[in-house]
Amino acid sequence: MVLETHVTGFDPEALGALAGTVTAGGLLVLITPQPWGEAPDPDYARFADYPWHWSDLTCHYLARLARQLKTSTQIVRWHAGQALNLPRLPLCNADETESGDSDCLTADQAYAVKQLVGLKRRRPLVITADRGRGKSAALGIACARLLMKKNQRIVLTAPRLSSVESVFERVAALCPDGRRVGPGHFVLAQGSELMFLPPDRLTEQINAQQQGGDGSYLMS
């Protein structure tokens, strides 16, 4: 992902939105003028009121951001006309990445799957991680293992079906004897099923006692 700031200036909101789309293994490149952070840039025009011009404003935020980026050890800086010096990255301990689970890529993912599969009734479980760390894959693996038990029903809820499509794909890969019977519905021959419901429909069905009960799981 490349964000260029020479013409329109630096938009903090754009950086925040774009940074959230970079998955593991991706790169975010921020192209800035030199020097940067010593004076307002064109993006400050959004905040300038007549008779002030954006160049008359202070730039405390931009200056602080420039300092943070300059001193950060997690960022590679490449000045135009100069050679690119890449830092030596620390060696990764193999024990930290080996999961001990053939379906999982990392130990963290394997641990998350174990916790999901071992869920108890009325015991909520919240999993948080940065984007691209394998949360959806872990959820799909856990769902597949739960579905292999007879008569299990799992409901996935999210604002849109597309948000959990990767979960269905993972389940389909791990449960070859199952099949999609609808855009958000996967069933196994032995009776277990995985379905998607948006929050409003899920609430309606719970209130009508059409969802929930023994053998049911809610994932979101």
XYZ file of C-alpha atoms in Angstrom:
220
model
C 0.000 0.000 0.000
C 1.451 3.387 -1.038
C 0.342 6.760 0.401
C 1.800 9.838 -1.341
C 1.661 13.185 0.515
C 3.454 15.678 -1.743
C 0.422 17.116 -3.575
C -2.583 16.882 -1.255
C -0.727 16.664 2.049
C -0.887 14.055 4.791
C -4.349 12.849 5.836
C -4.187 11.026 9.217
C -7.589 9.424 8.645
C -6.474 7.997 5.300
C -3.354 6.532 6.910
C -5.418 4.913 9.653
C -7.879 3.419 7.161
C -5.201 2.145 4.785
C -3.028 0.724 7.558
C -5.956 -1.433 8.621
C -6.048 -3.112 5.197
C -2.425 -4.289 5.288
C -2.358 -7.978 6.152
C 0.547 -10.052 7.408
C 3.406 -9.925 4.915
C 2.203 -6.644 3.399
C 3.973 -3.293 3.258
C 2.788 0.267 3.853
C 4.895 2.894 2.064
C 4.502 6.546 3.111
C 6.061 9.022 0.652
C 6.720 12.439 2.221
C 8.514 15.642 1.171
C 11.841 16.602 2.698
C 11.937 18.275 5.151
C 8.632 17.089 6.567
C 6.814 18.186 9.707
C 8.394 21.626 9.954
C 5.449 23.459 8.365
C 1.765 22.782 7.577
C 1.002 20.886 4.376
C -1.972 21.254 1.955
C -4.159 18.911 4.035
C -4.367 21.688 6.644
C -6.598 23.593 4.210
C -9.504 21.686 5.777
C -8.948 23.556 9.027
C -8.101 27.048 7.784
C -10.813 29.709 8.186
C -10.810 33.053 6.410
C -8.723 35.168 6.491
C -6.107 32.574 7.422
C -4.313 30.508 4.814
C -3.417 26.925 5.668
C 0.264 27.834 5.555
C -0.332 30.260 8.466
C -1.429 27.492 10.844
C 0.681 25.642 13.380
C 1.619 22.021 12.711
C 2.141 20.463 16.134
C 0.549 17.138 15.162
C 2.500 16.806 11.930
C 5.743 17.724 13.694
C 5.189 15.124 16.410
C 4.309 12.444 13.864
C 7.473 13.193 11.903
C 9.525 12.851 15.104
C 7.857 9.561 15.999
C 8.503 8.098 12.564
C 12.093 9.323 12.611
C 12.935 7.686 15.941
C 10.930 4.473 15.547
C 12.995 1.299 15.257
C 10.083 -0.473 13.547
C 10.176 1.700 10.427
C 12.623 1.674 7.516
C 13.460 5.150 6.167
C 14.717 5.620 2.614
C 15.867 9.098 1.577
C 15.753 9.918 -2.137
C 19.155 9.709 -3.772
C 20.605 7.586 -0.980
C 21.128 3.864 -0.632
C 18.483 1.846 1.177
C 19.806 0.451 4.440
C 17.687 -2.412 5.707
C 18.039 -3.280 9.401
C 19.018 -6.755 10.523
C 15.903 -8.450 11.786
C 16.161 -10.704 14.846
C 16.091 -14.426 14.222
C 12.781 -16.054 15.028
C 12.792 -18.911 17.482
C 11.280 -21.934 15.748
C 9.546 -22.909 18.984
C 7.538 -19.684 18.821
C 6.052 -20.495 15.405
C 5.543 -24.250 15.569
C 1.955 -24.839 16.586
C 1.921 -28.577 17.186
C -1.372 -28.598 15.252
C -1.325 -29.615 11.592
C -4.202 -27.249 10.753
C -2.722 -24.187 12.479
C 0.177 -21.985 11.405
C 1.181 -20.580 14.797
C 1.085 -21.550 18.445
C -1.254 -18.619 19.161
C -3.686 -19.840 16.522
C -3.580 -23.383 17.888
C -4.267 -22.069 21.390
C -7.239 -20.035 20.135
C -8.677 -23.096 18.392
C -8.285 -25.167 21.552
C -10.136 -22.553 23.601
C -12.945 -22.302 21.043
C -13.435 -26.052 20.816
C -13.512 -26.281 24.618
C -16.167 -23.592 25.081
C -18.565 -24.122 27.972
C -22.172 -22.979 28.112
C -22.647 -19.366 29.190
C -18.876 -18.828 29.156
C -18.174 -16.110 26.547
C -14.767 -16.116 24.871
C -13.304 -12.974 23.272
C -10.321 -13.256 20.918
C -8.450 -10.107 19.886
C -5.500 -9.824 17.503
C -4.135 -7.543 14.818
C -5.448 -7.824 11.296
C -3.985 -10.760 9.391
C -3.106 -12.830 12.449
C -5.454 -15.690 11.536
C -8.546 -15.064 13.673
C -10.975 -16.093 10.918
C -8.894 -19.155 10.072
C -8.851 -20.175 13.739
C -12.613 -19.733 13.905
C -13.042 -21.872 10.793
C -10.828 -24.637 12.186
C -12.701 -24.625 15.489
C -16.076 -24.688 13.719
C -14.980 -27.644 11.587
C -13.936 -29.636 14.648
C -17.140 -28.850 16.501
C -19.247 -29.766 13.469
C -17.652 -33.202 13.303
C -19.597 -34.049 16.438
C -23.167 -35.161 15.730
C -26.070 -32.718 15.764
C -24.027 -29.581 16.387
C -25.398 -26.217 15.296
C -23.126 -23.194 14.983
C -24.415 -19.727 14.156
C -22.015 -17.120 12.790
C -23.086 -13.514 13.122
C -21.555 -10.415 11.554
C -22.820 -7.279 9.791
C -22.377 -8.980 6.385
C -21.929 -12.520 5.102
C -18.751 -11.420 3.324
C -17.188 -10.767 6.742
C -17.276 -14.486 7.580
C -16.928 -15.974 4.097
C -13.366 -17.062 4.897
C -14.722 -19.064 7.846
C -17.060 -20.992 5.538
C -14.182 -21.601 3.112
C -12.014 -23.010 5.891
C -14.814 -25.262 7.138
C -15.450 -26.556 3.609
C -11.752 -27.408 3.232
C -11.663 -29.334 6.520
C -15.059 -31.017 6.115
C -15.020 -32.476 2.584
C -18.106 -34.566 3.308
C -20.151 -31.420 3.933
C -21.737 -29.052 1.421
C -23.066 -25.529 1.043
C -26.851 -25.550 0.768
C -27.105 -21.772 0.632
C -24.962 -18.618 0.649
C -24.617 -18.795 4.435
C -25.469 -22.397 5.247
C -23.143 -25.428 5.435
C -24.330 -28.889 6.477
C -22.721 -32.254 7.183
C -24.310 -35.599 6.403
C -24.472 -36.539 10.093
C -26.694 -33.545 10.896
C -24.367 -30.785 12.083
C -24.738 -27.377 10.455
C -23.063 -23.983 10.251
C -25.203 -20.989 9.355
C -24.868 -17.240 9.076
C -27.395 -14.815 10.531
C -27.055 -11.024 10.755
C -27.454 -9.669 14.309
C -31.045 -8.457 13.854
C -32.333 -11.783 12.509
C -30.388 -13.691 15.148
C -32.002 -11.618 17.898
C -35.449 -12.261 16.432
C -34.891 -16.016 16.265
C -33.469 -16.185 19.788
C -36.491 -14.307 21.127
C -38.722 -16.735 19.234
C -36.728 -19.644 20.722
C -35.694 -20.760 17.229
C -31.989 -20.567 18.092
C -29.967 -21.565 21.116
C -30.181 -24.489 23.475
C -28.045 -27.597 23.915
C -25.592 -28.292 21.125
C -25.661 -24.720 19.821
C -22.763 -22.292 19.505
C -22.739 -18.601 18.657
C -19.619 -17.212 16.958
C -19.126 -13.596 15.892
